[in-house]
Amino acid sequence: MKIRMNRKQSIVFTAVYGGITLFWRFMIEPQLMGHYAISIGIGLFFVLVYYLLWKNKIVNFDHENHSEKGSGAETNT
């Protein structure tokens, strides 16, 4: 079974994911005591996780009526 979100779920997930990761980074920033490279590394890790979710089509921004079986190159002639 492949886990896929529809467009609306993907938008909500993206907003919640972004909010949680930013909140978490702002909460941990004082404990890093000026080590900004660690903060940037954490941010890049969260971006990488989101990219993998998008690349594996778990987060899906295609229109709801988009056919999964179609190649997308079909034309009416």
PDB file of C-alpha atoms in Angstrom:
ATOM      1  CA  MET A   1       0.000   0.000   0.000  1.00  0.00           C
ATOM      2  CA  LYS A   2       1.442   3.309  -1.105  1.00  0.00           C
ATOM      3  CA  ILE A   3       0.772   6.320   1.092  1.00  0.00           C
ATOM      4  CA  ARG A   4      -0.247   9.384  -0.936  1.00  0.00           C
ATOM      5  CA  MET A   5      -1.825  12.650   0.086  1.00  0.00           C
ATOM      6  CA  ASN A   6      -4.183  14.543  -2.139  1.00  0.00           C
ATOM      7  CA  ARG A   7      -3.612  18.227  -2.952  1.00  0.00           C
ATOM      8  CA  LYS A   8      -5.504  19.630   0.041  1.00  0.00           C
ATOM      9  CA  GLN A   9      -3.830  17.257   2.499  1.00  0.00           C
ATOM     10  CA  SER A  10      -0.428  18.123   1.019  1.00  0.00           C
ATOM     11  CA  ILE A  11      -1.027  21.856   1.470  1.00  0.00           C
ATOM     12  CA  VAL A  12      -2.122  21.400   5.091  1.00  0.00           C
ATOM     13  CA  PHE A  13       0.790  19.042   5.785  1.00  0.00           C
ATOM     14  CA  THR A  14       3.264  21.523   4.270  1.00  0.00           C
ATOM     15  CA  ALA A  15       1.939  24.378   6.410  1.00  0.00           C
ATOM     16  CA  VAL A  16       1.983  22.297   9.606  1.00  0.00           C
ATOM     17  CA  TYR A  17       5.406  20.791   8.815  1.00  0.00           C
ATOM     18  CA  GLY A  18       6.879  24.219   8.124  1.00  0.00           C
ATOM     19  CA  GLY A  19       5.371  25.683  11.285  1.00  0.00           C
ATOM     20  CA  ILE A  20       6.562  22.856  13.506  1.00  0.00           C
ATOM     21  CA  THR A  21      10.084  22.855  12.101  1.00  0.00           C
ATOM     22  CA  LEU A  22      10.414  26.640  12.431  1.00  0.00           C
ATOM     23  CA  PHE A  23       9.022  26.563  15.985  1.00  0.00           C
ATOM     24  CA  TRP A  24      11.403  23.759  16.915  1.00  0.00           C
ATOM     25  CA  ARG A  25      14.394  25.586  15.417  1.00  0.00           C
ATOM     26  CA  PHE A  26      13.536  28.839  17.223  1.00  0.00           C
ATOM     27  CA  MET A  27      13.177  26.947  20.494  1.00  0.00           C
ATOM     28  CA  ILE A  28      16.534  25.170  20.130  1.00  0.00           C
ATOM     29  CA  GLU A  29      18.458  28.213  18.823  1.00  0.00           C
ATOM     30  CA  PRO A  30      19.318  29.646  22.289  1.00  0.00           C
ATOM     31  CA  GLN A  31      20.869  26.324  23.354  1.00  0.00           C
ATOM     32  CA  LEU A  32      23.184  26.339  20.328  1.00  0.00           C
ATOM     33  CA  MET A  33      24.981  29.414  21.740  1.00  0.00           C
ATOM     34  CA  GLY A  34      25.872  31.012  18.423  1.00  0.00           C
ATOM     35  CA  HIS A  35      26.699  27.848  16.473  1.00  0.00           C
ATOM     36  CA  TYR A  36      24.770  28.850  13.374  1.00  0.00           C
ATOM     37  CA  ALA A  37      26.241  26.039  11.270  1.00  0.00           C
ATOM     38  CA  ILE A  38      24.330  23.526  13.402  1.00  0.00           C
ATOM     39  CA  SER A  39      21.116  25.483  12.913  1.00  0.00           C
ATOM     40  CA  ILE A  40      21.672  25.597   9.157  1.00  0.00           C
ATOM     41  CA  GLY A  41      22.399  21.853   9.175  1.00  0.00           C
ATOM     42  CA  ILE A  42      19.148  21.161  11.028  1.00  0.00           C
ATOM     43  CA  GLY A  43      17.261  23.306   8.537  1.00  0.00           C
ATOM     44  CA  LEU A  44      18.849  21.503   5.591  1.00  0.00           C
ATOM     45  CA  PHE A  45      17.930  18.169   7.165  1.00  0.00           C
ATOM     46  CA  PHE A  46      14.263  19.221   7.391  1.00  0.00           C
ATOM     47  CA  VAL A  47      14.357  20.417   3.776  1.00  0.00           C
ATOM     48  CA  LEU A  48      15.888  17.085   2.727  1.00  0.00           C
ATOM     49  CA  VAL A  49      13.151  15.136   4.531  1.00  0.00           C
ATOM     50  CA  TYR A  50      10.464  17.230   2.826  1.00  0.00           C
ATOM     51  CA  TYR A  51      12.195  16.818  -0.556  1.00  0.00           C
ATOM     52  CA  LEU A  52      12.195  13.031  -0.126  1.00  0.00           C
ATOM     53  CA  LEU A  53       8.490  13.088   0.762  1.00  0.00           C
ATOM     54  CA  TRP A  54       7.824  15.110  -2.403  1.00  0.00           C
ATOM     55  CA  LYS A  55      10.113  13.002  -4.601  1.00  0.00           C
ATOM     56  CA  ASN A  56       8.411   9.767  -3.473  1.00  0.00           C
ATOM     57  CA  LYS A  57       5.012  11.357  -4.247  1.00  0.00           C
ATOM     58  CA  ILE A  58       3.808  11.127  -0.649  1.00  0.00           C
ATOM     59  CA  VAL A  59       3.272  14.882  -0.700  1.00  0.00           C
ATOM     60  CA  ASN A  60       1.421  15.410  -3.974  1.00  0.00           C
ATOM     61  CA  PHE A  61       0.432  18.773  -5.449  1.00  0.00           C
ATOM     62  CA  ASP A  62      -1.084  17.422  -8.672  1.00  0.00           C
ATOM     63  CA  HIS A  63      -4.703  18.196  -9.373  1.00  0.00           C
ATOM     64  CA  GLU A  64      -7.197  15.731  -7.922  1.00  0.00           C
ATOM     65  CA  ASN A  65      -8.465  14.566 -11.318  1.00  0.00           C
ATOM     66  CA  HIS A  66      -4.961  13.717 -12.567  1.00  0.00           C
ATOM     67  CA  SER A  67      -4.819  10.098 -13.643  1.00  0.00           C
ATOM     68  CA  GLU A  68      -2.078   8.046 -12.046  1.00  0.00           C
ATOM     69  CA  LYS A  69      -1.993   5.647 -15.011  1.00  0.00           C
ATOM     70  CA  GLY A  70      -1.809   8.298 -17.747  1.00  0.00           C
ATOM     71  CA  SER A  71       1.532   9.441 -19.061  1.00  0.00           C
ATOM     72  CA  GLY A  72       0.496  13.071 -19.256  1.00  0.00           C
ATOM     73  CA  ALA A  73       1.538  13.248 -22.916  1.00  0.00           C
ATOM     74  CA  GLU A  74      -1.841  12.267 -24.294  1.00  0.00           C
ATOM     75  CA  THR A  75      -3.369  14.597 -26.864  1.00  0.00           C
ATOM     76  CA  ASN A  76      -6.746  14.702 -28.558  1.00  0.00           C
ATOM     77  CA  THR A  77      -6.397  14.612 -32.340  1.00  0.00           C
TER      78      THR A  77
END
